[in-house]
């Protein structure tokens, strides 16, 4: 087995279990390592830290899977991790009691780098972004089929993996049969239609489950905007909770079509309207036409894909939140989100404070949420924390200053 030797003073995070070895930390490779191979990771004194997957095409040259003492990185170890992932959802979180859509395997969060498995009704949807993990798909799929008895296991192509990891997998049916149309997913008593084959990612955003549940009761007797609604994840439970009207806005017609069909099945057609639009433009129109809402949910797509995009992404988050605040009634509530891993909690909070300031509203935080627990964070990989959810009750202070900087001035003494 090839040995990857770290530079002096670079080994500390890996002894503590951080799984990502960037190429800059590596001094040399002893022996032949092909991309996707299992390699030994050693510190500069030659001590074995653990075993991981090698990929020279990736920014993350080694993904450490097993520390010394945890056993060899082989099919048996990965299957054990898969069993643990399944019992977390079934026995610890007891998710099957409240939903038929959840993340069964969350990559590094379950000690299985690059492997995502979502249960969407009777189907399992796989996304793979680690070349080495791909070599173990046969036993992993067999175990998934045996333990979960799905109607099908399908793989969805991951564009990022193809671009950044040199993956060549293009997706397809790994077991059983693929669904031929939309599937029903149920969560805390609400049922939506989604499409695991054609829809976004794996078809359903189970990471918002707990936030959706928290937000729904706020809608009773209120006029709601579900901005970036996808298939109506927030909007439908809000209508069912008694909103006077829910407006779902998304740029995807197929997503809105599914939302419309779910609303009709739930008997909510009268209370829900669907607008295909760019949310930012729609919010501008609302401001011009003096159209406003009591409750707004803002759940934009990932604006920051890589570290270098943080500034540009924060500007977009700022712009969307400013526009949402503008059309929120006095005393209204904004639930705002970011699923960008590179945007820290503090950067997100500062952005919102600045957005509130620049439209002259006082924002009172009433909710802080994150990703649902079937998207666990395996310490010490802080990078696994990606979803930020915040709720604010706002009061208009009447001073629409508009010119406040995006980043507020800190008043802490250095
Ligand atoms: N709130 C949803 C998930 C939203 S995912 C849920 O709970 O399931 C983000 C959505 O934003 C996607 O459906 C995508 O189609 C949509 N989108 C991306 N850019 C957009 C834009 N500029 N205007 C409107 N919708 C957009």
Tab-separated table of C-alpha atoms and ligand atoms in Angstrom:
chain	number	residue	atom	x	y	z
A	1	UNK	CA	0.000	0.000	0.000
A	2	UNK	CA	1.336	3.457	-0.846
A	3	UNK	CA	2.263	5.739	2.067
A	4	UNK	CA	1.352	9.418	2.110
A	5	UNK	CA	3.734	11.337	4.350
A	6	UNK	CA	2.702	14.663	5.840
A	7	UNK	CA	4.890	17.745	6.163
A	8	UNK	CA	6.262	18.541	9.612
A	9	UNK	CA	3.679	20.097	12.000
A	10	UNK	CA	0.754	19.220	9.704
A	11	UNK	CA	-0.431	16.033	11.388
A	12	UNK	CA	-2.275	17.425	14.419
A	13	UNK	CA	-5.820	17.684	12.969
A	14	UNK	CA	-5.584	14.159	11.604
A	15	UNK	CA	-4.545	12.646	14.923
A	16	UNK	CA	-7.726	14.279	16.238
A	17	UNK	CA	-9.789	12.712	13.493
A	18	UNK	CA	-10.200	15.463	10.914
A	19	UNK	CA	-10.715	13.509	7.686
A	20	UNK	CA	-9.603	15.969	4.975
A	21	UNK	CA	-5.951	16.067	3.945
A	22	UNK	CA	-5.392	18.897	1.468
A	23	UNK	CA	-2.548	18.426	-0.986
A	24	UNK	CA	-0.632	21.334	0.586
A	25	UNK	CA	-0.112	19.332	3.803
A	26	UNK	CA	1.548	16.445	1.986
A	27	UNK	CA	5.331	16.139	1.818
A	28	UNK	CA	5.676	13.058	-0.377
A	29	UNK	CA	4.112	9.772	-1.439
A	30	UNK	CA	6.099	6.566	-1.055
A	31	UNK	CA	5.062	3.834	-3.467
A	32	UNK	CA	2.521	3.888	-6.290
A	33	UNK	CA	-0.899	5.319	-5.559
A	34	UNK	CA	-3.581	5.340	-8.246
A	35	UNK	CA	-6.569	7.660	-7.799
A	36	UNK	CA	-9.193	5.869	-5.692
A	37	UNK	CA	-6.663	3.601	-3.949
A	38	UNK	CA	-6.528	3.048	-0.224
A	39	UNK	CA	-3.357	4.624	1.234
A	40	UNK	CA	-1.660	4.858	4.615
A	41	UNK	CA	-1.352	8.341	6.123
A	42	UNK	CA	1.840	8.942	8.103
A	43	UNK	CA	3.187	11.910	10.041
A	44	UNK	CA	6.646	13.267	9.247
A	45	UNK	CA	8.223	10.929	11.809
A	46	UNK	CA	6.775	7.945	9.958
A	47	UNK	CA	4.049	7.128	12.496
A	48	UNK	CA	0.848	5.656	11.034
A	49	UNK	CA	-2.191	7.914	11.555
A	50	UNK	CA	-4.746	5.927	9.615
A	51	UNK	CA	-5.987	4.840	6.201
A	52	UNK	CA	-7.893	6.773	3.601
A	53	UNK	CA	-8.797	7.194	-0.053
A	54	UNK	CA	-6.271	8.818	-2.367
A	55	UNK	CA	-7.260	11.139	-5.206
A	56	UNK	CA	-4.635	13.346	-6.851
A	57	UNK	CA	-7.327	15.144	-8.907
A	58	UNK	CA	-9.203	16.337	-5.851
A	59	UNK	CA	-8.390	19.332	-3.642
A	60	UNK	CA	-8.707	16.829	-0.810
A	61	UNK	CA	-5.895	14.436	-1.723
A	62	UNK	CA	-6.652	11.965	1.081
A	63	UNK	CA	-10.004	11.360	2.762
A	64	UNK	CA	-9.163	9.561	5.980
A	65	UNK	CA	-11.697	6.846	6.733
A	66	UNK	CA	-10.150	4.723	9.474
A	67	UNK	CA	-7.786	5.916	12.177
A	68	UNK	CA	-5.151	3.504	13.423
A	69	UNK	CA	-6.967	1.264	15.878
A	70	UNK	CA	-10.305	1.504	14.084
A	71	UNK	CA	-9.351	-1.317	11.754
A	72	UNK	CA	-8.409	-1.716	8.120
A	73	UNK	CA	-10.204	0.315	5.483
A	74	UNK	CA	-12.018	-2.515	3.743
A	75	UNK	CA	-15.552	-3.570	2.806
A	76	UNK	CA	-16.212	-4.947	6.299
A	77	UNK	CA	-15.398	-1.617	7.932
A	78	UNK	CA	-17.547	0.342	5.476
A	79	UNK	CA	-20.463	-2.063	5.949
A	80	UNK	CA	-20.191	-1.633	9.706
A	81	UNK	CA	-20.399	2.141	9.217
A	82	UNK	CA	-23.427	1.665	6.964
A	83	UNK	CA	-25.155	-0.419	9.639
A	84	UNK	CA	-24.447	2.335	12.182
A	85	UNK	CA	-25.896	4.927	9.811
A	86	UNK	CA	-29.082	2.896	9.445
A	87	UNK	CA	-29.496	2.330	13.194
A	88	UNK	CA	-28.994	6.058	13.868
A	89	UNK	CA	-32.060	6.849	11.746
A	90	UNK	CA	-34.151	3.862	12.758
A	91	UNK	CA	-33.335	3.208	16.419
A	92	UNK	CA	-31.926	6.469	17.770
A	93	UNK	CA	-33.840	9.126	15.830
A	94	UNK	CA	-36.817	6.833	15.073
A	95	UNK	CA	-37.408	8.712	11.848
A	96	UNK	CA	-39.564	6.053	10.180
A	97	UNK	CA	-42.250	6.911	12.772
A	98	UNK	CA	-42.607	10.449	11.406
A	99	UNK	CA	-41.416	10.342	7.800
A	100	UNK	CA	-40.600	8.171	4.821
A	101	UNK	CA	-37.997	10.628	3.504
A	102	UNK	CA	-34.687	11.044	5.262
A	103	UNK	CA	-30.951	10.974	4.736
A	104	UNK	CA	-29.757	7.469	5.442
A	105	UNK	CA	-26.060	8.145	4.856
A	106	UNK	CA	-24.553	11.624	5.209
A	107	UNK	CA	-21.035	11.237	3.890
A	108	UNK	CA	-18.324	12.162	6.440
A	109	UNK	CA	-21.096	12.716	9.003
A	110	UNK	CA	-21.478	8.929	9.054
A	111	UNK	CA	-17.819	8.120	8.490
A	112	UNK	CA	-18.505	7.280	4.852
A	113	UNK	CA	-16.766	10.032	2.842
A	114	UNK	CA	-18.412	11.029	-0.391
A	115	UNK	CA	-21.440	8.759	0.022
A	116	UNK	CA	-24.926	10.247	0.222
A	117	UNK	CA	-27.962	7.976	0.425
A	118	UNK	CA	-31.417	9.519	0.723
A	119	UNK	CA	-34.534	7.507	1.352
A	120	UNK	CA	-37.351	9.018	-0.704
A	121	UNK	CA	-40.425	6.904	-0.061
A	122	UNK	CA	-39.673	3.369	-1.239
A	123	UNK	CA	-36.638	4.438	-3.278
A	124	UNK	CA	-33.048	4.999	-2.185
A	125	UNK	CA	-31.188	7.710	-4.064
A	126	UNK	CA	-27.391	7.593	-4.043
A	127	UNK	CA	-24.932	10.361	-4.824
A	128	UNK	CA	-21.246	9.644	-4.841
A	129	UNK	CA	-18.435	12.178	-4.719
A	130	UNK	CA	-15.412	10.128	-3.637
A	131	UNK	CA	-13.598	8.035	-6.194
A	132	UNK	CA	-12.353	5.494	-3.654
A	133	UNK	CA	-15.791	4.878	-2.200
A	134	UNK	CA	-16.970	3.974	-5.690
A	135	UNK	CA	-14.869	0.812	-5.573
A	136	UNK	CA	-16.984	-0.495	-2.686
A	137	UNK	CA	-20.408	0.226	-4.148
A	138	UNK	CA	-21.263	-3.408	-4.837
A	139	UNK	CA	-21.203	-4.621	-1.203
A	140	UNK	CA	-22.700	-1.328	0.022
A	141	UNK	CA	-25.636	-1.537	-2.401
A	142	UNK	CA	-26.187	-5.209	-1.506
A	143	UNK	CA	-26.363	-4.301	2.197
A	144	UNK	CA	-28.731	-1.380	1.517
A	145	UNK	CA	-31.013	-3.662	-0.482
A	146	UNK	CA	-30.990	-6.305	2.246
A	147	UNK	CA	-31.613	-3.967	5.189
A	148	UNK	CA	-33.984	-1.449	3.633
A	149	UNK	CA	-35.864	-3.610	1.084
A	150	UNK	CA	-36.378	-0.629	-1.266
A	151	UNK	CA	-38.246	-0.868	-4.564
A	152	UNK	CA	-35.144	0.520	-6.211
A	153	UNK	CA	-31.724	2.021	-5.553
A	154	UNK	CA	-30.836	4.681	-8.084
A	155	UNK	CA	-27.714	6.759	-8.463
A	156	UNK	CA	-27.932	10.414	-9.446
A	157	UNK	CA	-24.953	11.943	-11.197
A	158	UNK	CA	-23.075	14.525	-9.132
A	159	UNK	CA	-21.844	17.411	-11.289
A	160	UNK	CA	-19.389	18.622	-8.629
A	161	UNK	CA	-17.898	15.145	-8.337
A	162	UNK	CA	-17.360	14.961	-12.066
A	163	UNK	CA	-15.807	18.428	-12.186
A	164	UNK	CA	-13.764	18.334	-8.996
A	165	UNK	CA	-13.035	14.686	-8.222
A	166	UNK	CA	-12.565	13.250	-11.706
A	167	UNK	CA	-15.522	10.910	-11.205
A	168	UNK	CA	-16.846	9.208	-14.295
A	169	UNK	CA	-20.019	7.691	-12.835
A	170	UNK	CA	-23.112	8.913	-14.617
A	171	UNK	CA	-25.858	7.452	-12.465
A	172	UNK	CA	-28.379	4.738	-13.192
A	173	UNK	CA	-30.273	1.944	-11.503
A	174	UNK	CA	-28.122	0.026	-8.995
A	175	UNK	CA	-30.852	-2.286	-7.705
A	176	UNK	CA	-34.513	-3.036	-8.392
A	177	UNK	CA	-36.424	-0.577	-10.520
A	178	UNK	CA	-36.413	3.177	-10.864
A	179	UNK	CA	-39.644	5.046	-10.164
A	180	UNK	CA	-41.399	6.114	-13.349
A	181	UNK	CA	-42.883	9.314	-11.974
A	182	UNK	CA	-43.200	11.484	-8.870
A	183	UNK	CA	-43.143	9.838	-5.441
A	184	UNK	CA	-45.129	10.735	-2.342
A	185	UNK	CA	-43.109	11.768	0.683
A	186	UNK	CA	-44.674	12.282	4.083
A	187	UNK	CA	-43.212	14.228	6.972
A	188	UNK	CA	-45.006	14.869	10.270
A	189	UNK	CA	-48.358	14.150	8.645
A	190	UNK	CA	-47.914	16.306	5.526
A	191	UNK	CA	-47.616	14.678	2.101
A	192	UNK	CA	-45.861	16.173	-0.914
A	193	UNK	CA	-45.015	14.917	-4.374
A	194	UNK	CA	-41.383	14.996	-5.433
A	195	UNK	CA	-39.353	13.481	-8.205
A	196	UNK	CA	-36.238	11.550	-7.160
A	197	UNK	CA	-35.174	10.968	-10.770
A	198	UNK	CA	-35.677	14.407	-12.330
A	199	UNK	CA	-35.959	16.697	-9.308
A	200	UNK	CA	-33.126	18.649	-7.713
A	201	UNK	CA	-30.354	16.759	-5.915
A	202	UNK	CA	-32.033	13.554	-4.722
A	203	UNK	CA	-35.542	14.964	-5.119
A	204	UNK	CA	-36.334	16.023	-1.549
A	205	UNK	CA	-34.668	18.373	0.984
A	206	UNK	CA	-34.955	16.394	4.204
A	207	UNK	CA	-32.436	18.693	5.928
A	208	UNK	CA	-35.213	21.291	6.463
A	209	UNK	CA	-37.570	18.849	8.254
A	210	UNK	CA	-37.270	20.324	11.767
A	211	UNK	CA	-37.299	23.930	10.558
A	212	UNK	CA	-40.404	23.272	8.447
A	213	UNK	CA	-42.124	21.834	11.496
A	214	UNK	CA	-41.182	24.802	13.673
A	215	UNK	CA	-42.279	27.379	11.125
A	216	UNK	CA	-45.683	25.934	10.123
A	217	UNK	CA	-47.743	27.013	13.196
A	218	UNK	CA	-46.701	30.663	12.687
A	219	UNK	CA	-48.770	30.688	9.520
A	220	UNK	CA	-52.229	30.392	11.084
A	221	UNK	CA	-54.333	33.381	10.080
A	222	UNK	CA	-51.425	34.951	8.230
A	223	UNK	CA	-50.509	35.794	4.665
A	224	UNK	CA	-47.367	33.895	3.786
A	225	UNK	CA	-44.670	34.025	1.115
A	226	UNK	CA	-42.681	30.816	0.521
A	227	UNK	CA	-39.764	32.171	-1.498
A	228	UNK	CA	-37.598	29.541	-3.255
A	229	UNK	CA	-40.384	27.074	-2.525
A	230	UNK	CA	-39.239	24.105	-4.652
A	231	UNK	CA	-42.165	21.600	-4.316
A	232	UNK	CA	-43.736	23.608	-1.480
A	233	UNK	CA	-41.675	22.216	1.403
A	234	UNK	CA	-42.573	25.101	3.709
A	235	UNK	CA	-45.642	26.401	1.898
A	236	UNK	CA	-47.854	23.316	2.060
A	237	UNK	CA	-47.600	22.698	5.829
A	238	UNK	CA	-48.147	26.433	6.352
A	239	UNK	CA	-51.357	26.302	4.309
A	240	UNK	CA	-52.472	23.237	6.249
A	241	UNK	CA	-51.703	25.075	9.505
A	242	UNK	CA	-54.283	27.684	8.562
A	243	UNK	CA	-52.533	30.424	6.563
A	244	UNK	CA	-55.026	32.743	4.867
A	245	UNK	CA	-52.915	32.567	1.723
A	246	UNK	CA	-49.560	31.054	0.775
A	247	UNK	CA	-47.681	32.287	-2.270
A	248	UNK	CA	-45.033	29.822	-3.479
A	249	UNK	CA	-42.386	31.328	-5.728
A	250	UNK	CA	-39.734	29.362	-7.569
A	251	UNK	CA	-37.944	29.551	-10.910
A	252	UNK	CA	-38.557	25.863	-11.627
A	253	UNK	CA	-41.825	25.047	-13.381
A	254	UNK	CA	-41.550	21.259	-12.749
A	255	UNK	CA	-41.106	21.958	-9.011
A	256	UNK	CA	-44.125	24.294	-8.956
A	257	UNK	CA	-46.161	21.772	-10.888
A	258	UNK	CA	-45.509	19.167	-8.178
A	259	UNK	CA	-46.306	21.750	-5.496
A	260	UNK	CA	-49.609	22.500	-7.242
A	261	UNK	CA	-50.496	18.815	-7.414
A	262	UNK	CA	-49.621	18.292	-3.729
A	263	UNK	CA	-51.774	21.292	-2.791
A	264	UNK	CA	-54.673	19.884	-4.759
A	265	UNK	CA	-54.359	16.456	-3.094
A	266	UNK	CA	-54.289	18.154	0.301
A	267	UNK	CA	-57.368	20.246	-0.540
A	268	UNK	CA	-55.344	23.448	-0.237
A	269	UNK	CA	-55.784	24.806	-3.770
A	270	UNK	CA	-57.904	27.735	-2.610
A	271	UNK	CA	-55.296	28.904	-0.149
A	272	UNK	CA	-52.191	28.511	-2.289
A	273	UNK	CA	-50.917	30.391	-5.318
A	274	UNK	CA	-47.874	29.525	-7.375
A	275	UNK	CA	-45.693	31.980	-9.234
A	276	UNK	CA	-42.863	31.043	-11.536
A	277	UNK	CA	-40.425	33.888	-11.081
A	278	UNK	CA	-36.979	34.974	-10.054
A	279	UNK	CA	-37.496	35.612	-6.343
A	280	UNK	CA	-35.373	38.769	-6.325
A	281	UNK	CA	-37.405	40.313	-9.149
A	282	UNK	CA	-40.673	39.165	-7.636
A	283	UNK	CA	-39.739	40.853	-4.334
A	284	UNK	CA	-38.936	44.071	-6.217
A	285	UNK	CA	-42.354	43.973	-7.868
A	286	UNK	CA	-44.011	43.428	-4.503
A	287	UNK	CA	-42.206	46.483	-3.125
A	288	UNK	CA	-43.244	48.605	-6.116
A	289	UNK	CA	-46.849	47.468	-5.889
A	290	UNK	CA	-46.917	47.819	-2.089
A	291	UNK	CA	-47.729	44.126	-1.728
A	292	UNK	CA	-46.665	42.760	1.649
A	293	UNK	CA	-46.731	39.608	3.792
A	294	UNK	CA	-47.028	38.641	7.457
A	295	UNK	CA	-44.602	35.744	7.244
A	296	UNK	CA	-41.837	35.150	4.713
A	297	UNK	CA	-39.718	32.032	4.320
A	298	UNK	CA	-36.541	32.572	2.349
A	299	UNK	CA	-34.713	29.354	1.440
A	300	UNK	CA	-32.362	30.170	-1.442
A	301	UNK	CA	-30.121	27.671	-3.221
A	302	UNK	CA	-26.460	27.437	-2.257
A	303	UNK	CA	-24.988	30.855	-3.167
A	304	UNK	CA	-21.429	29.957	-2.097
A	305	UNK	CA	-19.859	26.894	-3.665
A	306	UNK	CA	-16.218	27.586	-2.881
A	307	UNK	CA	-14.282	29.704	-0.437
A	308	UNK	CA	-13.434	32.248	-3.115
A	309	UNK	CA	-17.156	32.972	-3.647
A	310	UNK	CA	-17.903	33.957	-0.036
A	311	UNK	CA	-17.978	37.723	-0.622
A	312	UNK	CA	-20.100	37.471	-3.759
A	313	UNK	CA	-22.430	35.000	-2.058
A	314	UNK	CA	-22.861	37.153	1.049
A	315	UNK	CA	-23.805	40.053	-1.207
A	316	UNK	CA	-26.536	37.890	-2.747
A	317	UNK	CA	-27.801	36.768	0.667
A	318	UNK	CA	-27.802	40.388	1.761
A	319	UNK	CA	-29.734	41.492	-1.301
A	320	UNK	CA	-32.380	38.783	-0.871
A	321	UNK	CA	-32.841	39.501	2.832
A	322	UNK	CA	-33.057	43.264	2.267
A	323	UNK	CA	-35.762	42.676	-0.334
A	324	UNK	CA	-37.640	40.297	1.951
A	325	UNK	CA	-37.503	42.717	4.902
A	326	UNK	CA	-38.920	45.462	2.662
A	327	UNK	CA	-42.114	43.555	1.912
A	328	UNK	CA	-42.630	42.239	5.436
A	329	UNK	CA	-45.414	43.931	7.404
A	330	UNK	CA	-44.637	45.634	10.681
A	331	UNK	CA	-44.578	42.919	13.341
A	332	UNK	CA	-44.117	40.222	10.693
A	333	UNK	CA	-41.751	37.276	10.823
A	334	UNK	CA	-38.936	36.318	8.470
A	335	UNK	CA	-37.510	32.801	8.412
A	336	UNK	CA	-34.262	32.990	6.496
A	337	UNK	CA	-31.763	30.299	5.512
A	338	UNK	CA	-28.383	29.548	4.056
A	339	UNK	CA	-27.203	26.097	3.018
A	340	UNK	CA	-23.683	27.312	2.130
A	341	UNK	CA	-21.111	25.482	4.220
A	342	UNK	CA	-18.553	28.249	3.647
A	343	UNK	CA	-20.799	30.909	5.200
A	344	UNK	CA	-20.191	30.794	8.942
A	345	UNK	CA	-22.892	31.352	11.540
A	346	UNK	CA	-21.348	34.667	12.496
A	347	UNK	CA	-21.008	35.865	8.893
A	348	UNK	CA	-24.651	34.954	8.292
A	349	UNK	CA	-25.819	36.715	11.452
A	350	UNK	CA	-23.833	39.858	10.602
A	351	UNK	CA	-25.248	39.862	7.093
A	352	UNK	CA	-28.811	39.731	8.444
A	353	UNK	CA	-28.124	42.470	10.987
A	354	UNK	CA	-26.783	44.667	8.205
A	355	UNK	CA	-29.731	43.859	5.940
A	356	UNK	CA	-32.204	44.766	8.693
A	357	UNK	CA	-30.329	47.974	9.405
A	358	UNK	CA	-30.249	49.038	5.799
A	359	UNK	CA	-34.044	48.884	5.491
A	360	UNK	CA	-34.626	50.387	8.905
A	361	UNK	CA	-36.162	47.430	10.694
A	362	UNK	CA	-35.356	46.089	14.131
A	363	UNK	CA	-34.890	42.340	13.931
A	364	UNK	CA	-35.521	40.225	16.995
A	365	UNK	CA	-34.190	36.683	16.733
A	366	UNK	CA	-36.825	34.161	17.795
A	367	UNK	CA	-35.406	31.003	16.249
A	368	UNK	CA	-32.055	29.418	15.455
A	369	UNK	CA	-32.023	26.124	13.661
A	370	UNK	CA	-29.706	23.953	11.650
A	371	UNK	CA	-29.859	20.804	9.551
A	372	UNK	CA	-32.058	17.923	10.741
A	373	UNK	CA	-30.218	15.251	12.766
A	374	UNK	CA	-30.174	12.740	9.899
A	375	UNK	CA	-27.512	15.134	8.530
A	376	UNK	CA	-25.114	14.622	11.462
A	377	UNK	CA	-21.797	16.362	11.988
A	378	UNK	CA	-18.941	14.004	12.843
A	379	UNK	CA	-16.627	15.926	15.145
A	380	UNK	CA	-14.155	17.428	14.618
A	381	UNK	CA	-15.290	18.146	11.040
A	382	UNK	CA	-16.875	21.558	11.658
A	383	UNK	CA	-17.225	21.905	7.887
A	384	UNK	CA	-20.110	19.438	8.163
A	385	UNK	CA	-22.321	22.148	9.670
A	386	UNK	CA	-23.851	23.797	6.648
A	387	UNK	CA	-27.508	24.741	7.124
A	388	UNK	CA	-28.390	27.905	8.985
A	389	UNK	CA	-31.996	28.730	9.809
A	390	UNK	CA	-33.083	31.913	11.626
A	391	UNK	CA	-36.398	33.430	12.541
A	392	UNK	CA	-36.877	37.161	13.222
A	393	UNK	CA	-39.866	39.203	14.340
A	394	UNK	CA	-39.411	42.644	12.890
A	395	UNK	CA	-40.466	46.101	13.931
A	396	UNK	CA	-40.287	49.034	11.576
A	397	UNK	CA	-38.357	51.871	13.125
A	398	UNK	CA	-39.351	54.213	10.343
A	399	UNK	CA	-35.819	55.112	9.259
A	400	UNK	CA	-35.233	53.703	5.798
A	401	UNK	CA	-31.568	54.596	5.522
A	402	UNK	CA	-30.705	52.248	2.658
A	403	UNK	CA	-27.027	53.149	2.713
A	404	UNK	CA	-25.741	51.091	5.620
A	405	UNK	CA	-22.715	48.995	4.756
A	406	UNK	CA	-23.205	45.260	4.388
A	407	UNK	CA	-20.711	44.485	7.131
A	408	UNK	CA	-21.633	46.375	10.297
A	409	UNK	CA	-18.904	48.016	12.307
A	410	UNK	CA	-17.939	45.958	15.304
A	411	UNK	CA	-17.852	47.774	18.601
A	412	UNK	CA	-15.745	45.274	20.513
A	413	UNK	CA	-12.469	46.596	21.813
A	414	UNK	CA	-9.522	44.778	20.308
B	1	LIG	N1	-37.626	25.368	0.471
B	1	LIG	C1	-37.471	24.151	-0.293
B	1	LIG	C2	-36.088	23.959	-0.871
B	1	LIG	C3	-35.566	25.098	-1.704
B	1	LIG	S1	-34.221	24.678	-2.736
B	1	LIG	C4	-37.885	22.967	0.561
B	1	LIG	O1	-38.214	23.130	1.752
B	1	LIG	O2	-37.893	21.848	0.059
B	1	LIG	C5	-33.957	26.152	-3.621
B	1	LIG	C6	-34.977	26.443	-4.714
B	1	LIG	O3	-34.663	27.699	-5.276
B	1	LIG	C7	-35.001	25.484	-5.888
B	1	LIG	O4	-36.280	24.950	-6.026
B	1	LIG	C8	-34.657	26.340	-7.133
B	1	LIG	O5	-35.430	25.993	-8.258
B	1	LIG	C9	-35.009	27.695	-6.657
B	1	LIG	N2	-34.305	28.845	-7.254
B	1	LIG	C10	-32.983	28.999	-7.471
B	1	LIG	N3	-32.714	30.250	-7.880
B	1	LIG	C11	-33.903	30.902	-7.923
B	1	LIG	C12	-34.300	32.234	-8.248
B	1	LIG	N4	-33.396	33.162	-8.575
B	1	LIG	N5	-35.608	32.560	-8.177
B	1	LIG	C13	-36.515	31.633	-7.820
B	1	LIG	N6	-36.201	30.376	-7.478
B	1	LIG	C14	-34.919	30.014	-7.544
